[in-house]
PDB file of C-alpha atoms in Angstrom:
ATOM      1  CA  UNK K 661     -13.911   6.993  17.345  1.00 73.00           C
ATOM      2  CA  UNK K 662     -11.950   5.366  14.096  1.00 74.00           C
ATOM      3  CA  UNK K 663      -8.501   4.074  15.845  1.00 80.00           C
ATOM      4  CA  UNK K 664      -5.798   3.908  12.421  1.00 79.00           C
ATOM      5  CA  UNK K 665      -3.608   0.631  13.320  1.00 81.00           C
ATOM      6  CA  UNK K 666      -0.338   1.775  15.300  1.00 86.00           C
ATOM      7  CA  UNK K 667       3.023   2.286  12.983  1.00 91.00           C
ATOM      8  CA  UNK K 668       5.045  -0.797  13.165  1.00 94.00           C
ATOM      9  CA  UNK K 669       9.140  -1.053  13.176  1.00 93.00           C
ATOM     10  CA  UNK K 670       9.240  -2.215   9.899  1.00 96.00           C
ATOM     11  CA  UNK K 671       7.848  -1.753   6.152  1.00 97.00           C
ATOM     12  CA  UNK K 672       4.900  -3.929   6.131  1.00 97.00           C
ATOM     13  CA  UNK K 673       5.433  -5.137   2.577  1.00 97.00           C
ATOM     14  CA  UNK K 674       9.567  -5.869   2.168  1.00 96.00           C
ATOM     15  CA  UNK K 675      10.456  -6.076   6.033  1.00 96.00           C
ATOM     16  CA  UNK K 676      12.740  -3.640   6.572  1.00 97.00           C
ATOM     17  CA  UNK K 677      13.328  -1.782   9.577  1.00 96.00           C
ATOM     18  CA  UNK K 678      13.271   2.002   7.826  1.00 92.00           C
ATOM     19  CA  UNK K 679      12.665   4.536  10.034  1.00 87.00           C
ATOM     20  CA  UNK K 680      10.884   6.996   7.839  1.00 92.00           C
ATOM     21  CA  UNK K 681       7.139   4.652   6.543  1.00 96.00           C
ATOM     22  CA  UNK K 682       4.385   6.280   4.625  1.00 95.00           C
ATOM     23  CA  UNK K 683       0.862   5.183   5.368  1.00 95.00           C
ATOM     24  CA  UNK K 684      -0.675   3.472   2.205  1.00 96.00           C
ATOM     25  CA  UNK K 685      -4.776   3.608   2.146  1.00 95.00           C
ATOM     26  CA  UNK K 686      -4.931   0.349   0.581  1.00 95.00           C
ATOM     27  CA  UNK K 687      -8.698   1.664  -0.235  1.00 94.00           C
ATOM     28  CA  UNK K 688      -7.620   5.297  -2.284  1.00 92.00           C
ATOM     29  CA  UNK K 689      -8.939   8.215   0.101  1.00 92.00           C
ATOM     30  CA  UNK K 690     -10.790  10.014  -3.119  1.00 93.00           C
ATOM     31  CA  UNK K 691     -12.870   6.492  -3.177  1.00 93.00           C
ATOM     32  CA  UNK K 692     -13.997   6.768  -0.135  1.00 92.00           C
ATOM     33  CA  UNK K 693     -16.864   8.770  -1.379  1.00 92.00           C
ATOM     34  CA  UNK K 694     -17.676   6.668  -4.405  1.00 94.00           C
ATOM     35  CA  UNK K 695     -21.326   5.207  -4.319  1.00 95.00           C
ATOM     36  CA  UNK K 696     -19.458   1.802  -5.305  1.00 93.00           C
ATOM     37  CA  UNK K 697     -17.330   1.182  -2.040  1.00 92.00           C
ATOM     38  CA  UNK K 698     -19.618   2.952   0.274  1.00 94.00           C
ATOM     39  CA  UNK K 699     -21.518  -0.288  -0.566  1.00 95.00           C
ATOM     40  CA  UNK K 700     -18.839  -2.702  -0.820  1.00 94.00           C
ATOM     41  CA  UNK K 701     -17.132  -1.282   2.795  1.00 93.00           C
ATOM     42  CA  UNK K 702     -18.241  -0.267   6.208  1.00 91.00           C
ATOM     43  CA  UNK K 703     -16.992   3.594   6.463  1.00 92.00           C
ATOM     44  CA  UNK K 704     -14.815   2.539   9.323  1.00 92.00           C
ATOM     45  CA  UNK K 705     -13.171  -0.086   7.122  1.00 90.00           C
ATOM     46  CA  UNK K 706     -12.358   2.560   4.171  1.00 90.00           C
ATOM     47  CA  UNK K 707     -10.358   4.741   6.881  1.00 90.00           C
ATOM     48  CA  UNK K 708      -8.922   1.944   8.463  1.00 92.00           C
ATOM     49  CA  UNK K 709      -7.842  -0.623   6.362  1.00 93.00           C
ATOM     50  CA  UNK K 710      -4.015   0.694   5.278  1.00 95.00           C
ATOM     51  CA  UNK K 711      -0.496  -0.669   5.338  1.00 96.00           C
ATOM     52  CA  UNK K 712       2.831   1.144   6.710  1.00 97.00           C
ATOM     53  CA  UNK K 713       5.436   0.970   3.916  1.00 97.00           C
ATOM     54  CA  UNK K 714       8.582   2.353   2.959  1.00 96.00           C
ATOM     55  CA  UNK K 715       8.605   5.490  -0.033  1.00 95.00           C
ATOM     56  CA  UNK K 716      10.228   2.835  -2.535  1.00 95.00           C
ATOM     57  CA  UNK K 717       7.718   0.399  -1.829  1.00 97.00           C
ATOM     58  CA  UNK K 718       4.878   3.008  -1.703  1.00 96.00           C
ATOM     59  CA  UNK K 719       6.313   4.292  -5.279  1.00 95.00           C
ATOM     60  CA  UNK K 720       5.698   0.362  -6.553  1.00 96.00           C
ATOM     61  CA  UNK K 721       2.595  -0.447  -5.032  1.00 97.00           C
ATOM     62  CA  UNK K 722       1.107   2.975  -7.204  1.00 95.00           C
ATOM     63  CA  UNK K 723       3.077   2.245 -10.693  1.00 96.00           C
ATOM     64  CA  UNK K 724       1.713  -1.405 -10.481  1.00 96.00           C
ATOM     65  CA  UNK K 725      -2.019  -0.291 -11.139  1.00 94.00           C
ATOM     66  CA  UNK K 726      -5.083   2.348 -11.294  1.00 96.00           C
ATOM     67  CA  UNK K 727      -5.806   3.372  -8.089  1.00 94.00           C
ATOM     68  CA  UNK K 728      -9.485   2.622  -8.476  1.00 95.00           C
ATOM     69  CA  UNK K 729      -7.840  -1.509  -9.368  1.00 96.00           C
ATOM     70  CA  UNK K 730      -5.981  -0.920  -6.410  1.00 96.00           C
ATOM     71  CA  UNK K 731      -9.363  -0.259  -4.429  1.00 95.00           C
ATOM     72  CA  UNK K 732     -11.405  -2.724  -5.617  1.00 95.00           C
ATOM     73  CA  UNK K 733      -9.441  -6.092  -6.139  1.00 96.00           C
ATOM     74  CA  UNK K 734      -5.778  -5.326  -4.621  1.00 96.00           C
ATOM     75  CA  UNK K 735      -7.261  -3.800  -1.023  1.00 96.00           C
ATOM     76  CA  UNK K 736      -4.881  -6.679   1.142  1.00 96.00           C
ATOM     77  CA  UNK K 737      -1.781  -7.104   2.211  1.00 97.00           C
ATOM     78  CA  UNK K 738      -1.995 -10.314   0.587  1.00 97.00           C
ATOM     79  CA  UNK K 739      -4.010  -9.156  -3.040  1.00 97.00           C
ATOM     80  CA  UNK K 740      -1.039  -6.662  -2.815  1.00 97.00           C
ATOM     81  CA  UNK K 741       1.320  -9.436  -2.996  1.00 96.00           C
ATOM     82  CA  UNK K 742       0.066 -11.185  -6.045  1.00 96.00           C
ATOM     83  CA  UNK K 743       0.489  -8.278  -8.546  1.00 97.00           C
ATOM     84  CA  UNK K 744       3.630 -10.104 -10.138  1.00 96.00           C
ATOM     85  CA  UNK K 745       5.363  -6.069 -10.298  1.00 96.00           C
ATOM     86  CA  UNK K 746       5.121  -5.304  -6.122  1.00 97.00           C
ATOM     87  CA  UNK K 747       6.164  -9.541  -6.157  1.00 96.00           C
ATOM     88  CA  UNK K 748       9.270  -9.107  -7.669  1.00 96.00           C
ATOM     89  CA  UNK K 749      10.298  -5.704  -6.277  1.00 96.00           C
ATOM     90  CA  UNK K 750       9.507  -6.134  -2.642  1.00 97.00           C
ATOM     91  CA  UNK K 751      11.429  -9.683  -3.205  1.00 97.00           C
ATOM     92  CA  UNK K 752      14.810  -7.660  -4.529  1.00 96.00           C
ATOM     93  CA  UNK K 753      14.358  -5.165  -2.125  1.00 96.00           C
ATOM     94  CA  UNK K 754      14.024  -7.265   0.841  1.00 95.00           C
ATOM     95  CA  UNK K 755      17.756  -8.173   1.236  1.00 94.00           C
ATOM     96  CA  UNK K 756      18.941  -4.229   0.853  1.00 94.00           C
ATOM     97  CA  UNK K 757      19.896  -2.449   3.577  1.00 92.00           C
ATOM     98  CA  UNK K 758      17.231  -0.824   5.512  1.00 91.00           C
ATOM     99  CA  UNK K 759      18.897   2.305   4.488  1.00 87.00           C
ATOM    100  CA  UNK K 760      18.752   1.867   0.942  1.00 90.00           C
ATOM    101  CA  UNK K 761      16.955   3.641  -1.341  1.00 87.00           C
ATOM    102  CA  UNK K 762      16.913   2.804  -5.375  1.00 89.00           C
ATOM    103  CA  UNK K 763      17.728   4.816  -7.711  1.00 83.00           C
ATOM    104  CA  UNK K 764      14.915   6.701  -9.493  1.00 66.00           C
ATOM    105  CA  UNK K 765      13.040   3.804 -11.969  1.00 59.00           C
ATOM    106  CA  UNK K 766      11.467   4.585 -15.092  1.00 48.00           C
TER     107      UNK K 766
END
């Protein structure tokens, strides 16, 4: 049996303790049955491997690249980190209140 890692008390990328966190497959569910990262990752690891994170930061994480870029070479916390966009977001959003929620970004 696949056990999904428990919901924290906080958004996983800017800290915050908001009470409503979306579960981000940091490995894109519809890739899960590409021939590609069947190879590249154990089936348990394509279910498995996701992050907790508030809507806005959710929102960022999926306007900062394809999904299928997102898959392959941003699947970590820490890959995550380095795309300058989530960077500089999750930065300004860390100090908000964990209530806050920006206005809609274009």
């Amino acid at each position: 049996m696949v056990h999904l890692p428990p919901k924290p008390e906080h958004c996983e990328l800017c800290q915050r303790a908001v009470s409503k966190l979306t579960r981000h497959h940091l490995i894109p569910r519809h890739l899960h049955r590409k021939k590609r990262f069947q190879k590249l990752f154990p089936k348990e690891e394509l279910i498995t491997r996701t992050l907790w994170v508030c809507r806005p930061c959710h929102n960022t994480i999926h306007k900062a690249c394809p999904e299928y870029e997102l898959g392959l070479y941003y699947n970590t916390r820490e890959k995550l980190l380095e795309l300058e966009e989530v960077q500089v977001f999750v930065a300004w959003l860390r100090d908000k209140p964990d209530d806050f929620v920006p206005k809609h970004r274009r």
